[in-house]
PDB file of C-alpha atoms in Angstrom:
ATOM      1  CA  MET A 252       0.015  -0.024   0.001  1.00 84.00           C
ATOM      2  CA  SER A 253       1.219   3.509  -0.745  1.00 88.00           C
ATOM      3  CA  ILE A 254       0.100   7.066  -0.188  1.00 91.00           C
ATOM      4  CA  SER A 255       1.034  10.143  -2.240  1.00 91.00           C
ATOM      5  CA  THR A 256      -0.227  13.668  -2.717  1.00 92.00           C
ATOM      6  CA  THR A 257      -0.714  16.201  -5.507  1.00 90.00           C
ATOM      7  CA  PRO A 258       0.128  19.920  -5.304  1.00 90.00           C
ATOM      8  CA  PRO A 259      -2.392  21.749  -3.129  1.00 95.00           C
ATOM      9  CA  VAL A 260      -4.775  24.359  -4.536  1.00 96.00           C
ATOM     10  CA  THR A 261      -4.449  27.619  -2.646  1.00 94.00           C
ATOM     11  CA  LEU A 262      -7.815  29.246  -1.960  1.00 95.00           C
ATOM     12  CA  PRO A 263      -8.301  33.058  -2.157  1.00 93.00           C
ATOM     13  CA  ASP A 264      -9.084  33.314   1.571  1.00 91.00           C
ATOM     14  CA  GLY A 265      -5.712  31.782   2.565  1.00 91.00           C
ATOM     15  CA  GLY A 266      -6.960  28.205   2.925  1.00 94.00           C
ATOM     16  CA  ALA A 267      -6.157  25.290   0.622  1.00 96.00           C
ATOM     17  CA  GLU A 268      -7.443  22.046  -0.910  1.00 96.00           C
ATOM     18  CA  PHE A 269      -5.384  18.876  -0.674  1.00 96.00           C
ATOM     19  CA  THR A 270      -5.586  15.595  -2.566  1.00 95.00           C
ATOM     20  CA  PHE A 271      -4.207  12.315  -1.223  1.00 94.00           C
ATOM     21  CA  VAL A 272      -4.009   9.145  -3.314  1.00 93.00           C
ATOM     22  CA  TYR A 273      -3.877   5.678  -1.780  1.00 92.00           C
ATOM     23  CA  LEU A 274      -2.961   2.620  -3.875  1.00 91.00           C
ATOM     24  CA  VAL A 275      -4.166  -0.644  -2.373  1.00 90.00           C
ATOM     25  CA  PRO A 276      -2.966  -3.929  -4.035  1.00 90.00           C
ATOM     26  CA  ARG A 277      -5.602  -6.582  -4.937  1.00 89.00           C
ATOM     27  CA  GLY A 278      -6.531  -8.716  -1.979  1.00 87.00           C
ATOM     28  CA  GLU A 279      -5.388  -6.170   0.618  1.00 87.00           C
ATOM     29  CA  ARG A 280      -7.280  -3.915   3.024  1.00 87.00           C
ATOM     30  CA  ALA A 281      -6.344  -1.244   5.514  1.00 89.00           C
ATOM     31  CA  MET A 282      -8.484   0.029   8.344  1.00 92.00           C
ATOM     32  CA  PHE A 283      -8.316   3.666   9.400  1.00 90.00           C
ATOM     33  CA  VAL A 284      -7.412   4.150  13.076  1.00 90.00           C
ATOM     34  CA  THR A 285      -9.286   7.490  12.975  1.00 90.00           C
ATOM     35  CA  ARG A 286     -11.035   9.351  10.159  1.00 90.00           C
ATOM     36  CA  ASP A 287      -9.492  12.761  10.809  1.00 93.00           C
ATOM     37  CA  TYR A 288      -7.017  14.650   8.614  1.00 95.00           C
ATOM     38  CA  HIS A 289      -5.383  17.174  10.911  1.00 95.00           C
ATOM     39  CA  VAL A 290      -3.555  20.339  10.010  1.00 97.00           C
ATOM     40  CA  THR A 291      -0.915  21.078  12.649  1.00 96.00           C
ATOM     41  CA  GLU A 292       1.832  23.575  13.403  1.00 94.00           C
ATOM     42  CA  PRO A 293       5.083  21.842  12.318  1.00 90.00           C
ATOM     43  CA  GLN A 294       5.314  18.920  14.746  1.00 85.00           C
ATOM     44  CA  GLY A 295       2.948  20.871  16.995  1.00 91.00           C
ATOM     45  CA  PRO A 296      -0.680  21.190  18.052  1.00 96.00           C
ATOM     46  CA  VAL A 297      -3.659  20.760  15.777  1.00 97.00           C
ATOM     47  CA  ILE A 298      -4.766  24.082  14.239  1.00 96.00           C
ATOM     48  CA  ALA A 299      -7.535  22.773  11.955  1.00 96.00           C
ATOM     49  CA  LYS A 300      -9.386  19.648  10.901  1.00 95.00           C
ATOM     50  CA  ALA A 301      -9.607  19.322   7.087  1.00 95.00           C
ATOM     51  CA  GLU A 302     -13.157  18.843   5.815  1.00 94.00           C
ATOM     52  CA  LEU A 303     -13.916  16.141   3.248  1.00 92.00           C
ATOM     53  CA  VAL A 304     -14.774  17.348  -0.230  1.00 92.00           C
ATOM     54  CA  THR A 305     -14.756  14.018  -2.074  1.00 89.00           C
ATOM     55  CA  PHE A 306     -13.599  10.450  -1.485  1.00 88.00           C
ATOM     56  CA  TYR A 307     -13.768   7.981  -4.326  1.00 86.00           C
ATOM     57  CA  GLN A 308     -12.324   4.743  -5.647  1.00 84.00           C
ATOM     58  CA  ARG A 309     -11.663   2.921  -8.918  1.00 82.00           C
ATOM     59  CA  THR A 310      -9.448   0.056  -9.992  1.00 80.00           C
ATOM     60  CA  THR A 311      -6.371   0.901 -12.033  1.00 80.00           C
ATOM     61  CA  ASN A 312      -7.818  -0.812 -15.097  1.00 80.00           C
ATOM     62  CA  SER A 313     -11.130   1.128 -14.944  1.00 77.00           C
ATOM     63  CA  PRO A 314     -11.659   4.297 -17.029  1.00 73.00           C
ATOM     64  CA  ALA A 315     -11.027   7.417 -14.981  1.00 70.00           C
ATOM     65  CA  GLU A 316     -14.586   8.624 -15.491  1.00 66.00           C
ATOM     66  CA  ILE A 317     -16.038   5.559 -13.801  1.00 62.00           C
ATOM     67  CA  VAL A 318     -15.594   6.155 -10.078  1.00 67.00           C
ATOM     68  CA  GLU A 319     -17.613   5.373  -7.002  1.00 67.00           C
ATOM     69  CA  ALA A 320     -17.957   8.431  -4.746  1.00 72.00           C
ATOM     70  CA  ILE A 321     -18.259   7.936  -0.975  1.00 76.00           C
ATOM     71  CA  PRO A 322     -19.916  10.555   1.242  1.00 77.00           C
ATOM     72  CA  LYS A 323     -17.534  10.183   4.191  1.00 82.00           C
ATOM     73  CA  VAL A 324     -14.116   8.831   5.030  1.00 85.00           C
ATOM     74  CA  PRO A 325     -14.701   5.038   5.050  1.00 85.00           C
ATOM     75  CA  ASP A 326     -13.828   2.638   7.897  1.00 86.00           C
ATOM     76  CA  MET A 327     -11.290   0.898   5.679  1.00 88.00           C
ATOM     77  CA  LEU A 328      -9.809   0.842   2.174  1.00 90.00           C
ATOM     78  CA  ILE A 329     -10.410  -2.427   0.390  1.00 87.00           C
ATOM     79  CA  ALA A 330      -8.934  -3.333  -2.963  1.00 87.00           C
ATOM     80  CA  GLY A 331     -11.281  -4.336  -5.743  1.00 81.00           C
ATOM     81  CA  ALA A 332     -10.940  -7.777  -7.370  1.00 79.00           C
ATOM     82  CA  THR A 333     -10.957  -6.589 -11.003  1.00 82.00           C
ATOM     83  CA  GLY A 334      -7.658  -4.699 -11.045  1.00 82.00           C
ATOM     84  CA  ALA A 335      -4.100  -5.074  -9.854  1.00 88.00           C
ATOM     85  CA  GLU A 336      -4.577  -2.102  -7.546  1.00 90.00           C
ATOM     86  CA  THR A 337      -7.448   0.069  -6.393  1.00 89.00           C
ATOM     87  CA  ILE A 338      -6.957   3.834  -6.343  1.00 90.00           C
ATOM     88  CA  TRP A 339      -8.594   5.650  -3.429  1.00 89.00           C
ATOM     89  CA  ARG A 340      -8.522   9.438  -3.836  1.00 91.00           C
ATOM     90  CA  VAL A 341      -9.514  11.872  -1.123  1.00 93.00           C
ATOM     91  CA  ARG A 342      -9.874  15.640  -1.603  1.00 93.00           C
ATOM     92  CA  LEU A 343      -9.865  17.814   1.531  1.00 95.00           C
ATOM     93  CA  ARG A 344     -10.387  21.498   2.200  1.00 96.00           C
ATOM     94  CA  VAL A 345      -9.286  23.856   4.911  1.00 97.00           C
ATOM     95  CA  THR A 346     -11.106  27.214   4.587  1.00 95.00           C
ATOM     96  CA  GLN A 347      -9.370  29.130   7.370  1.00 94.00           C
ATOM     97  CA  LYS A 348      -6.177  31.039   6.700  1.00 95.00           C
ATOM     98  CA  LEU A 349      -3.205  28.793   7.077  1.00 96.00           C
ATOM     99  CA  PRO A 350       0.241  29.754   8.451  1.00 95.00           C
ATOM    100  CA  ASP A 351       3.283  30.036   6.195  1.00 95.00           C
ATOM    101  CA  ARG A 352       4.379  26.542   7.245  1.00 96.00           C
ATOM    102  CA  PHE A 353       2.245  23.612   8.456  1.00 96.00           C
ATOM    103  CA  ASP A 354       1.781  19.844   8.420  1.00 96.00           C
ATOM    104  CA  VAL A 355      -1.126  17.764   7.129  1.00 96.00           C
ATOM    105  CA  VAL A 356      -1.361  14.478   9.082  1.00 94.00           C
ATOM    106  CA  PRO A 357      -3.457  11.767   7.498  1.00 93.00           C
ATOM    107  CA  PRO A 358      -4.960   9.079   9.763  1.00 92.00           C
ATOM    108  CA  ALA A 359      -2.878   6.074  10.669  1.00 89.00           C
ATOM    109  CA  PHE A 360      -3.792   2.557   9.414  1.00 88.00           C
ATOM    110  CA  GLU A 361      -4.134  -0.827  10.924  1.00 88.00           C
ATOM    111  CA  ILE A 362      -3.170  -3.598   8.523  1.00 84.00           C
ATOM    112  CA  ALA A 363      -3.365  -7.278   9.669  1.00 80.00           C
ATOM    113  CA  LEU A 364      -3.651  -6.099  13.341  1.00 79.00           C
ATOM    114  CA  ASN A 365      -0.523  -3.960  13.114  1.00 83.00           C
ATOM    115  CA  LYS A 366      -0.819  -0.166  13.486  1.00 84.00           C
ATOM    116  CA  TYR A 367       1.145   1.869  10.856  1.00 81.00           C
ATOM    117  CA  PRO A 368       1.704   5.606  11.129  1.00 78.00           C
ATOM    118  CA  VAL A 369       1.360   7.538   7.907  1.00 82.00           C
ATOM    119  CA  ARG A 370       3.828  10.047   6.607  1.00 87.00           C
ATOM    120  CA  THR A 371       3.290  13.654   7.664  1.00 92.00           C
ATOM    121  CA  PHE A 372       3.129  16.068   4.693  1.00 94.00           C
ATOM    122  CA  THR A 373       4.775  19.458   5.354  1.00 95.00           C
ATOM    123  CA  TYR A 374       3.724  22.450   3.263  1.00 96.00           C
ATOM    124  CA  ARG A 375       4.943  26.040   3.097  1.00 95.00           C
ATOM    125  CA  TYR A 376       3.795  29.187   1.365  1.00 94.00           C
ATOM    126  CA  PHE A 377       5.859  30.329  -1.634  1.00 94.00           C
ATOM    127  CA  PRO A 378       5.335  34.151  -2.001  1.00 94.00           C
ATOM    128  CA  ASP A 379       6.705  34.264  -5.550  1.00 95.00           C
ATOM    129  CA  ARG A 380       4.051  31.728  -6.687  1.00 92.00           C
ATOM    130  CA  LYS A 381       1.372  33.005  -4.254  1.00 92.00           C
ATOM    131  CA  ALA A 382       0.682  29.354  -3.472  1.00 94.00           C
ATOM    132  CA  TYR A 383       1.363  26.556  -0.988  1.00 94.00           C
ATOM    133  CA  GLY A 384       3.726  23.773  -1.979  1.00 94.00           C
ATOM    134  CA  LEU A 385       4.995  20.531  -0.506  1.00 93.00           C
ATOM    135  CA  CYS A 386       8.332  20.637   1.306  1.00 88.00           C
ATOM    136  CA  ARG A 387      10.878  17.935   0.596  1.00 75.00           C
TER     137      ARG A 387
END
């Protein structure tokens, strides 16, 4: 299983939209420990909870326009049987003004009774682009 992200969309009010992509191999499943995506000060306290915009899935061999939307963060991500991997894509929004540097912390997973933390994604504001970007 893997998790990645795309560049955030900076909103006019200083907030942002984030997209995370999970790839789950056929026959696998991962249960969320919580369903919250937190925005925190760098390695600090929570400053916002990202709100869900969309959450959908499709197998890698399905056309991109055929997706199944889910109205909330599901209990677990389960791979479909028709493709080698299932793509789970979540889009989140934070409407409040964000600081110049912050972290987005996706929920941890439990896979086969083992708890796995998920990478923390650190973003900062780039004044020359007038947009947030992912730090390396």
